[in-house]
mmCIF file of C-alpha atoms in Angstrom:
data_model
loop_
_atom_site.group_PDB
_atom_site.id
_atom_site.type_symbol
_atom_site.label_atom_id
_atom_site.label_comp_id
_atom_site.label_asym_id
_atom_site.label_seq_id
_atom_site.Cartn_x
_atom_site.Cartn_y
_atom_site.Cartn_z
ATOM 1 C CA MET U 1 40.613 136.778 85.207
ATOM 2 C CA SER U 2 38.864 140.058 84.457
ATOM 3 C CA LEU U 3 36.750 141.233 81.549
ATOM 4 C CA ARG U 4 36.504 144.604 79.944
ATOM 5 C CA GLN U 5 35.612 146.124 76.571
ATOM 6 C CA THR U 6 38.318 147.257 74.164
ATOM 7 C CA ASP U 7 37.425 148.644 70.732
ATOM 8 C CA ASN U 8 33.912 147.198 71.205
ATOM 9 C CA VAL U 9 35.313 143.663 71.198
ATOM 10 C CA PRO U 10 34.849 141.445 74.280
ATOM 11 C CA SER U 11 38.258 140.718 75.748
ATOM 12 C CA SER U 12 39.676 138.317 78.300
ATOM 13 C CA HIS U 13 42.749 139.542 80.157
ATOM 14 C CA LEU U 14 44.951 137.668 82.542
ATOM 15 C CA VAL U 15 47.335 139.558 84.817
ATOM 16 C CA HIS U 16 49.036 138.680 88.023
ATOM 17 C CA SER U 17 47.814 140.258 91.207
ATOM 18 C CA ALA U 18 49.165 139.957 94.708
ATOM 19 C CA GLY U 19 49.996 136.413 95.650
ATOM 20 C CA SER U 20 52.784 133.901 95.472
ATOM 21 C CA ARG U 21 51.630 131.235 93.013
ATOM 22 C CA PHE U 22 52.563 131.692 89.395
ATOM 23 C CA SER U 23 53.692 129.525 86.489
ATOM 24 C CA ARG U 24 56.960 129.375 84.585
ATOM 25 C CA ILE U 25 58.064 127.484 81.495
ATOM 26 C CA ALA U 26 60.183 124.614 82.784
ATOM 27 C CA GLY U 27 60.863 122.856 79.484
ATOM 28 C CA THR U 28 60.165 122.967 75.748
ATOM 29 C CA GLY U 29 60.004 120.331 73.029
ATOM 30 C CA SER U 30 59.042 119.964 69.390
ATOM 31 C CA TYR U 31 58.859 117.476 66.560
ATOM 32 C CA LEU U 32 58.654 117.695 62.776
ATOM 33 C CA PRO U 33 57.785 114.666 60.643
ATOM 34 C CA PRO U 34 60.735 113.661 58.435
ATOM 35 C CA GLY U 35 58.970 114.324 55.136
ATOM 36 C CA ARG U 36 60.420 117.703 54.078
ATOM 37 C CA VAL U 37 58.616 119.311 51.133
ATOM 38 C CA THR U 38 60.387 122.161 49.354
ATOM 39 C CA ASN U 39 58.695 124.821 47.274
ATOM 40 C CA GLN U 40 60.069 123.144 44.156
ATOM 41 C CA ASP U 41 58.476 119.868 45.235
ATOM 42 C CA LEU U 42 55.111 121.639 45.347
ATOM 43 C CA VAL U 43 55.776 123.450 42.076
ATOM 44 C CA ASP U 44 56.359 120.089 40.396
ATOM 45 C CA ARG U 45 53.271 118.539 42.020
ATOM 46 C CA LEU U 46 51.007 121.397 40.962
ATOM 47 C CA ALA U 47 52.440 121.410 37.445
ATOM 48 C CA ARG U 48 51.314 117.799 36.973
ATOM 49 C CA ASP U 49 47.763 119.101 37.521
ATOM 50 C CA GLY U 50 48.218 122.030 35.162
ATOM 51 C CA LEU U 51 48.690 124.685 37.863
ATOM 52 C CA GLU U 52 51.516 127.198 37.590
ATOM 53 C CA THR U 53 53.505 128.622 40.490
ATOM 54 C CA SER U 54 57.182 129.091 41.316
ATOM 55 C CA ASP U 55 59.592 129.085 44.217
ATOM 56 C CA ASP U 56 60.108 132.830 43.734
ATOM 57 C CA TRP U 57 56.347 133.503 43.829
ATOM 58 C CA ILE U 58 55.937 131.568 47.090
ATOM 59 C CA VAL U 59 58.983 133.113 48.795
ATOM 60 C CA GLU U 60 58.103 136.660 47.738
ATOM 61 C CA ARG U 61 54.563 136.465 49.128
ATOM 62 C CA THR U 62 55.106 134.339 52.217
ATOM 63 C CA GLY U 63 58.780 133.845 53.062
ATOM 64 C CA ILE U 64 58.207 130.066 53.026
ATOM 65 C CA ARG U 65 60.843 127.835 51.412
ATOM 66 C CA ALA U 66 59.912 124.415 52.818
ATOM 67 C CA ARG U 67 57.524 122.623 55.141
ATOM 68 C CA HIS U 68 57.078 119.099 56.528
ATOM 69 C CA PHE U 69 54.224 116.724 55.685
ATOM 70 C CA ALA U 70 53.406 113.707 57.843
ATOM 71 C CA GLU U 71 52.927 110.298 56.272
ATOM 72 C CA PRO U 72 49.235 109.335 55.845
ATOM 73 C CA HIS U 73 49.271 106.959 58.826
ATOM 74 C CA VAL U 74 50.896 109.493 61.200
ATOM 75 C CA THR U 75 48.420 111.444 63.352
ATOM 76 C CA SER U 76 48.682 114.795 65.076
ATOM 77 C CA SER U 77 48.639 113.126 68.490
ATOM 78 C CA ALA U 78 51.646 111.021 67.448
ATOM 79 C CA LEU U 79 53.544 114.218 66.602
ATOM 80 C CA GLY U 80 52.362 115.792 69.855
ATOM 81 C CA LEU U 81 53.510 112.779 71.861
ATOM 82 C CA ILE U 82 57.131 113.140 70.741
ATOM 83 C CA ALA U 83 57.105 116.908 71.351
ATOM 84 C CA SER U 84 55.627 116.252 74.801
ATOM 85 C CA GLN U 85 58.257 113.673 75.700
ATOM 86 C CA ARG U 86 60.991 116.111 74.748
ATOM 87 C CA ALA U 87 59.432 118.949 76.774
ATOM 88 C CA ILE U 88 59.024 116.730 79.848
ATOM 89 C CA GLU U 89 62.633 115.570 79.538
ATOM 90 C CA ALA U 90 63.840 119.174 79.148
ATOM 91 C CA ALA U 91 61.965 120.086 82.338
ATOM 92 C CA GLY U 92 63.774 117.331 84.210
ATOM 93 C CA LEU U 93 60.497 115.545 84.973
ATOM 94 C CA GLN U 94 58.827 112.209 84.426
ATOM 95 C CA PRO U 95 55.431 111.830 82.703
ATOM 96 C CA ALA U 96 53.869 110.846 86.046
ATOM 97 C CA ASP U 97 54.708 114.330 87.370
ATOM 98 C CA ILE U 98 52.269 115.975 84.913
ATOM 99 C CA ASP U 99 48.857 116.791 86.412
ATOM 100 C CA LEU U 100 47.218 118.689 83.530
ATOM 101 C CA ILE U 101 47.321 118.207 79.749
ATOM 102 C CA ILE U 102 45.922 120.686 77.230
ATOM 103 C CA CYS U 103 46.340 120.138 73.496
ATOM 104 C CA ALA U 104 45.645 122.890 70.966
ATOM 105 C CA THR U 105 44.714 121.430 67.581
ATOM 106 C CA SER U 106 42.365 121.873 64.637
ATOM 107 C CA THR U 107 43.335 118.501 63.177
ATOM 108 C CA PRO U 108 42.635 115.951 65.942
ATOM 109 C CA ASP U 109 42.992 112.234 65.315
ATOM 110 C CA MET U 110 39.244 111.678 65.602
ATOM 111 C CA VAL U 111 36.012 113.442 66.514
ATOM 112 C CA PHE U 112 36.515 112.206 70.078
ATOM 113 C CA PRO U 113 38.218 111.447 72.375
ATOM 114 C CA SER U 114 40.518 114.444 72.466
ATOM 115 C CA ASN U 115 44.137 114.448 71.368
ATOM 116 C CA ALA U 116 45.006 115.362 74.952
ATOM 117 C CA CYS U 117 43.498 112.103 76.191
ATOM 118 C CA LEU U 118 45.373 110.130 73.532
ATOM 119 C CA ILE U 119 48.663 111.803 74.462
ATOM 120 C CA GLN U 120 47.881 111.157 78.128
ATOM 121 C CA ARG U 121 47.353 107.461 77.357
ATOM 122 C CA ASP U 122 50.549 107.167 75.355
ATOM 123 C CA LEU U 123 52.570 108.909 78.065
ATOM 124 C CA GLY U 124 51.210 106.430 80.601
ATOM 125 C CA ILE U 125 49.590 109.146 82.725
ATOM 126 C CA HIS U 126 46.358 108.378 84.593
ATOM 127 C CA GLY U 127 43.722 110.530 86.237
ATOM 128 C CA CYS U 128 44.707 114.139 85.560
ATOM 129 C CA PRO U 129 42.433 116.420 83.491
ATOM 130 C CA ALA U 130 43.145 116.331 79.757
ATOM 131 C CA PHE U 131 41.288 118.251 77.056
ATOM 132 C CA ASP U 132 41.712 119.967 73.687
ATOM 133 C CA VAL U 133 41.411 123.646 72.790
ATOM 134 C CA GLN U 134 40.250 124.652 69.303
ATOM 135 C CA ALA U 135 41.215 128.211 68.415
ATOM 136 C CA VAL U 136 43.093 127.343 65.200
ATOM 137 C CA CYS U 137 46.374 129.271 64.898
ATOM 138 C CA SER U 138 45.793 131.055 68.232
ATOM 139 C CA GLY U 139 45.180 127.730 69.945
ATOM 140 C CA PHE U 140 48.506 127.510 71.743
ATOM 141 C CA ILE U 141 48.066 131.034 73.185
ATOM 142 C CA TYR U 142 44.610 130.054 74.433
ATOM 143 C CA ALA U 143 45.873 126.765 75.891
ATOM 144 C CA LEU U 144 48.858 128.407 77.588
ATOM 145 C CA THR U 145 46.609 131.028 79.160
ATOM 146 C CA VAL U 146 44.186 128.404 80.476
ATOM 147 C CA ALA U 147 47.004 126.275 81.893
ATOM 148 C CA ASP U 148 48.547 129.300 83.613
ATOM 149 C CA ALA U 149 45.191 130.188 85.181
ATOM 150 C CA MET U 150 44.723 126.635 86.461
ATOM 151 C CA ILE U 151 48.185 126.602 88.020
ATOM 152 C CA ARG U 152 47.669 130.002 89.656
ATOM 153 C CA SER U 153 44.333 128.873 91.069
ATOM 154 C CA GLY U 154 45.854 125.706 92.527
ATOM 155 C CA GLY U 155 44.128 123.393 90.053
ATOM 156 C CA ALA U 156 47.440 122.095 88.685
ATOM 157 C CA THR U 157 51.142 122.117 89.513
ATOM 158 C CA LYS U 158 52.847 120.847 86.363
ATOM 159 C CA ALA U 159 50.969 121.327 83.107
ATOM 160 C CA LEU U 160 51.791 119.967 79.673
ATOM 161 C CA VAL U 161 50.634 122.342 76.924
ATOM 162 C CA VAL U 162 50.820 120.991 73.377
ATOM 163 C CA GLY U 163 50.174 122.333 69.888
ATOM 164 C CA ALA U 164 49.936 119.572 67.257
ATOM 165 C CA GLU U 165 48.719 119.728 63.674
ATOM 166 C CA VAL U 166 48.584 117.793 60.402
ATOM 167 C CA PHE U 167 47.266 120.635 58.252
ATOM 168 C CA SER U 168 48.431 118.899 55.090
ATOM 169 C CA ARG U 169 45.222 116.815 55.420
ATOM 170 C CA LEU U 170 43.070 119.937 54.971
ATOM 171 C CA LEU U 171 44.729 121.363 51.866
ATOM 172 C CA ASP U 172 43.161 121.769 48.438
ATOM 173 C CA PHE U 173 46.003 121.108 46.008
ATOM 174 C CA THR U 174 44.050 122.768 43.199
ATOM 175 C CA ASP U 175 44.348 126.099 45.055
ATOM 176 C CA ARG U 176 47.906 127.378 44.794
ATOM 177 C CA THR U 177 47.168 130.344 47.084
ATOM 178 C CA THR U 178 46.618 128.120 50.135
ATOM 179 C CA CYS U 179 48.250 124.725 49.561
ATOM 180 C CA VAL U 180 51.755 126.242 49.611
ATOM 181 C CA LEU U 181 51.288 127.818 53.040
ATOM 182 C CA PHE U 182 50.831 125.008 55.538
ATOM 183 C CA GLY U 183 52.806 122.198 57.113
ATOM 184 C CA ASP U 184 52.652 119.597 59.867
ATOM 185 C CA GLY U 185 54.391 119.512 63.248
ATOM 186 C CA ALA U 186 54.071 119.756 67.005
ATOM 187 C CA GLY U 187 55.473 121.752 69.890
ATOM 188 C CA ALA U 188 55.012 121.549 73.640
ATOM 189 C CA VAL U 189 55.936 123.253 76.880
ATOM 190 C CA VAL U 190 55.792 122.222 80.508
ATOM 191 C CA LEU U 191 54.455 124.913 82.834
ATOM 192 C CA GLU U 192 55.421 124.540 86.476
ATOM 193 C CA ALA U 193 54.153 126.324 89.575
ATOM 194 C CA SER U 194 56.588 128.977 90.803
ATOM 195 C CA ASP U 195 56.872 131.698 93.393
ATOM 196 C CA LYS U 196 57.634 134.268 90.699
ATOM 197 C CA PRO U 197 55.787 134.927 87.464
ATOM 198 C CA GLY U 198 56.979 133.468 84.173
ATOM 199 C CA ILE U 199 53.670 134.072 82.424
ATOM 200 C CA VAL U 200 53.487 137.774 83.195
ATOM 201 C CA SER U 201 50.315 138.792 81.347
ATOM 202 C CA SER U 202 48.099 137.602 78.539
ATOM 203 C CA CYS U 203 45.099 138.580 76.460
ATOM 204 C CA LEU U 204 42.595 136.559 74.467
ATOM 205 C CA HIS U 205 40.142 137.823 71.851
ATOM 206 C CA ALA U 206 37.724 136.487 69.258
ATOM 207 C CA ASP U 207 35.272 137.957 66.770
ATOM 208 C CA GLY U 208 33.070 135.502 64.912
ATOM 209 C CA GLN U 209 31.931 138.048 62.339
ATOM 210 C CA TYR U 210 35.161 137.250 60.474
ATOM 211 C CA ALA U 211 34.556 133.486 60.369
ATOM 212 C CA HIS U 212 34.068 133.558 56.603
ATOM 213 C CA MET U 213 37.629 134.794 55.984
ATOM 214 C CA LEU U 214 39.350 131.559 57.020
ATOM 215 C CA ASN U 215 37.585 128.251 57.552
ATOM 216 C CA VAL U 216 37.158 124.582 56.684
ATOM 217 C CA PRO U 217 33.400 124.420 56.021
ATOM 218 C CA GLY U 218 32.926 120.640 55.997
ATOM 219 C CA ASN U 219 31.487 118.512 58.797
ATOM 220 C CA VAL U 220 30.758 114.841 59.507
ATOM 221 C CA SER U 221 27.219 113.446 59.340
ATOM 222 C CA GLY U 222 26.078 109.867 58.975
ATOM 223 C CA GLY U 223 29.612 108.649 58.382
ATOM 224 C CA SER U 224 30.222 111.043 55.482
ATOM 225 C CA VAL U 225 31.730 114.488 55.072
ATOM 226 C CA LEU U 226 29.146 117.153 54.324
ATOM 227 C CA GLY U 227 30.347 120.281 52.570
ATOM 228 C CA ASP U 228 33.972 120.935 51.678
ATOM 229 C CA ALA U 229 36.557 119.723 54.189
ATOM 230 C CA THR U 230 39.439 121.686 52.669
ATOM 231 C CA LEU U 231 40.800 125.020 53.844
ATOM 232 C CA LYS U 232 39.346 128.238 52.408
ATOM 233 C CA MET U 233 40.965 131.639 52.935
ATOM 234 C CA ASP U 234 40.536 135.240 51.821
ATOM 235 C CA GLY U 235 44.255 135.975 51.922
ATOM 236 C CA SER U 236 44.279 139.757 51.566
ATOM 237 C CA SER U 237 41.609 140.248 54.241
ATOM 238 C CA VAL U 238 43.388 137.884 56.626
ATOM 239 C CA PHE U 239 46.660 139.751 56.094
ATOM 240 C CA LYS U 240 45.155 143.142 56.931
ATOM 241 C CA LEU U 241 43.333 141.902 60.025
ATOM 242 C CA ALA U 242 46.321 139.907 61.284
ATOM 243 C CA VAL U 243 48.755 142.825 61.260
ATOM 244 C CA SER U 244 46.252 145.053 63.057
ATOM 245 C CA VAL U 245 45.220 142.679 65.835
ATOM 246 C CA LEU U 246 48.712 141.312 66.503
ATOM 247 C CA ASP U 247 50.054 144.807 67.067
ATOM 248 C CA LYS U 248 47.213 145.598 69.474
ATOM 249 C CA ALA U 249 47.601 142.306 71.344
ATOM 250 C CA ALA U 250 51.335 142.829 71.859
ATOM 251 C CA HIS U 251 50.789 146.345 73.192
ATOM 252 C CA GLU U 252 47.973 145.093 75.399
ATOM 253 C CA VAL U 253 50.074 142.540 77.291
ATOM 254 C CA LEU U 254 52.959 145.000 77.587
ATOM 255 C CA ASP U 255 50.682 147.755 78.890
ATOM 256 C CA LYS U 256 49.167 145.456 81.483
ATOM 257 C CA ALA U 257 52.663 144.623 82.734
ATOM 258 C CA GLY U 258 53.770 148.265 82.706
ATOM 259 C CA ARG U 259 56.447 147.617 80.078
ATOM 260 C CA ASP U 260 57.279 149.025 76.672
ATOM 261 C CA PRO U 261 58.310 147.260 73.445
ATOM 262 C CA ALA U 262 61.972 148.073 74.045
ATOM 263 C CA SER U 263 61.913 145.566 76.920
ATOM 264 C CA ILE U 264 61.210 142.657 74.555
ATOM 265 C CA ASP U 265 64.161 140.381 73.887
ATOM 266 C CA TRP U 266 62.280 138.204 71.402
ATOM 267 C CA LEU U 267 59.013 138.399 69.487
ATOM 268 C CA ILE U 268 57.771 134.867 68.757
ATOM 269 C CA PRO U 269 54.686 135.268 66.576
ATOM 270 C CA HIS U 270 52.521 132.677 64.900
ATOM 271 C CA GLN U 271 54.541 131.594 61.876
ATOM 272 C CA ALA U 272 52.083 132.235 59.059
ATOM 273 C CA ASN U 273 53.663 134.755 56.740
ATOM 274 C CA LEU U 274 56.991 136.547 57.014
ATOM 275 C CA ARG U 275 55.491 139.836 55.843
ATOM 276 C CA ILE U 276 52.864 139.736 58.619
ATOM 277 C CA MET U 277 55.581 139.034 61.179
ATOM 278 C CA GLN U 278 57.785 141.854 59.910
ATOM 279 C CA GLY U 279 54.803 144.216 59.798
ATOM 280 C CA THR U 280 54.011 143.481 63.439
ATOM 281 C CA ALA U 281 57.634 144.033 64.484
ATOM 282 C CA LYS U 282 57.719 147.310 62.591
ATOM 283 C CA LYS U 283 54.626 148.570 64.420
ATOM 284 C CA LEU U 284 56.325 147.658 67.722
ATOM 285 C CA LYS U 285 59.524 149.392 66.541
ATOM 286 C CA LEU U 286 61.446 146.158 66.977
ATOM 287 C CA PRO U 287 64.382 145.351 64.682
ATOM 288 C CA PRO U 288 63.936 142.294 62.448
ATOM 289 C CA GLU U 289 66.683 140.457 64.310
ATOM 290 C CA LYS U 290 64.436 140.286 67.395
ATOM 291 C CA ILE U 291 61.885 138.098 65.577
ATOM 292 C CA VAL U 292 62.174 134.328 65.914
ATOM 293 C CA VAL U 293 61.563 133.045 62.380
ATOM 294 C CA THR U 294 60.894 129.424 61.448
ATOM 295 C CA VAL U 295 58.190 129.944 58.828
ATOM 296 C CA ASP U 296 60.795 129.698 56.078
ATOM 297 C CA GLN U 297 61.463 126.035 56.921
ATOM 298 C CA HIS U 298 58.248 124.952 58.667
ATOM 299 C CA GLY U 299 55.492 126.817 56.840
ATOM 300 C CA ASN U 300 52.340 127.582 58.796
ATOM 301 C CA THR U 301 51.803 124.775 61.318
ATOM 302 C CA SER U 302 48.792 126.490 62.929
ATOM 303 C CA ALA U 303 48.567 125.812 66.689
ATOM 304 C CA ALA U 304 51.984 124.105 66.599
ATOM 305 C CA SER U 305 53.850 127.070 65.147
ATOM 306 C CA ILE U 306 54.510 129.099 68.314
ATOM 307 C CA PRO U 307 55.755 126.221 70.503
ATOM 308 C CA LEU U 308 57.779 124.906 67.549
ATOM 309 C CA ALA U 309 59.433 128.295 67.107
ATOM 310 C CA LEU U 310 59.985 128.672 70.853
ATOM 311 C CA ASP U 311 61.677 125.281 71.152
ATOM 312 C CA HIS U 312 63.775 125.962 68.053
ATOM 313 C CA ALA U 313 64.967 129.241 69.588
ATOM 314 C CA VAL U 314 65.639 127.699 73.004
ATOM 315 C CA ARG U 315 67.626 124.775 71.631
ATOM 316 C CA GLY U 316 69.428 127.034 69.163
ATOM 317 C CA GLY U 317 70.619 129.334 71.959
ATOM 318 C CA GLN U 318 68.644 132.400 70.917
ATOM 319 C CA VAL U 319 66.148 132.383 73.801
ATOM 320 C CA GLN U 320 67.909 132.120 77.154
ATOM 321 C CA ARG U 321 66.851 132.266 80.791
ATOM 322 C CA GLY U 322 66.118 135.838 81.826
ATOM 323 C CA HIS U 323 64.846 136.891 78.409
ATOM 324 C CA SER U 324 61.434 138.535 77.967
ATOM 325 C CA LEU U 325 59.296 137.133 75.164
ATOM 326 C CA VAL U 326 56.058 138.110 73.492
ATOM 327 C CA LEU U 327 54.214 135.131 72.035
ATOM 328 C CA GLU U 328 51.244 135.988 69.833
ATOM 329 C CA GLY U 329 48.908 134.379 67.348
ATOM 330 C CA VAL U 330 45.917 134.987 65.132
ATOM 331 C CA GLY U 331 43.719 132.377 63.483
ATOM 332 C CA GLY U 332 40.364 131.428 62.077
ATOM 333 C CA GLY U 333 37.355 132.289 64.130
ATOM 334 C CA PHE U 334 38.663 134.945 64.145
ATOM 335 C CA THR U 335 40.743 134.442 67.277
ATOM 336 C CA TRP U 336 43.831 136.227 68.489
ATOM 337 C CA GLY U 337 45.878 136.779 71.611
ATOM 338 C CA ALA U 338 49.300 137.275 73.153
ATOM 339 C CA VAL U 339 51.313 136.208 76.197
ATOM 340 C CA LEU U 340 54.184 138.080 77.807
ATOM 341 C CA VAL U 341 56.722 135.612 79.196
ATOM 342 C CA ASP U 342 59.734 136.070 81.402
ATOM 343 C CA TYR U 343 61.657 133.006 80.389
#
């Protein structure tokens, strides 16, 4: 892993140098809780509290038509467990084969232990490293990059990388500009050591000066929540920053691999807002049909959105072996990054 400065922002870049140990995606899995919430369901809920919105207003601004909410007793690790089981099965492995677990989440079951440890327990795995990554909507990109580095260095052979969220627990249902955006779900991949690269290149970035634009400012002290533990967002500022950094991140991983945007078979971005996704594709001169889109049915599932979309595309026959993919995300922090994958 090497460091350099780009646009005065510290950057972490991962590229493959000479050697024979790489990582490839061996299997994908995902899970959505059964509680499907349409825009009209939210319109009716908000109306009972005297707030006005409409299906047309939500679709026009976000592209979202529905999302899934977990039942109150269902945790993010429970969603992640099912996604993990499906990914392990798709890889043709058993849970005991996994020797690294990384879970990306901003909505863990508890302060500690980590969701990764809880998923490890429920899979019946013992002894391997397990930890969480908190980079909000970029979390899966961060976790995938770390897992790839550990496999390349010999620290792991078969890694389970999970994104799992219950963002419905963080929503302020008196704020129509944010409560319509998010949903719950989980996605997972199994990375396996290989003699040829599947994770071709990646980049990670963060800039804390933008922390005020998207955050949940509450915290726990003395058994109580201090501050406000609901999501706050400056939507227009987030939109502008997201389109800019996602375009740069995609070009960055392509440049490091010596490829151009025309080589991309599928762009699988963080599923936050259809207009952001289309804006990124336009900057890359990619046709809309090369974007994997699930935001219309899933909403923004934060760290779960990219693996959810990837699994949806794999199981739906869009993404096939031999395809080149760009996965990218941007989230609170602000964090952002991208991974170029030869699937």
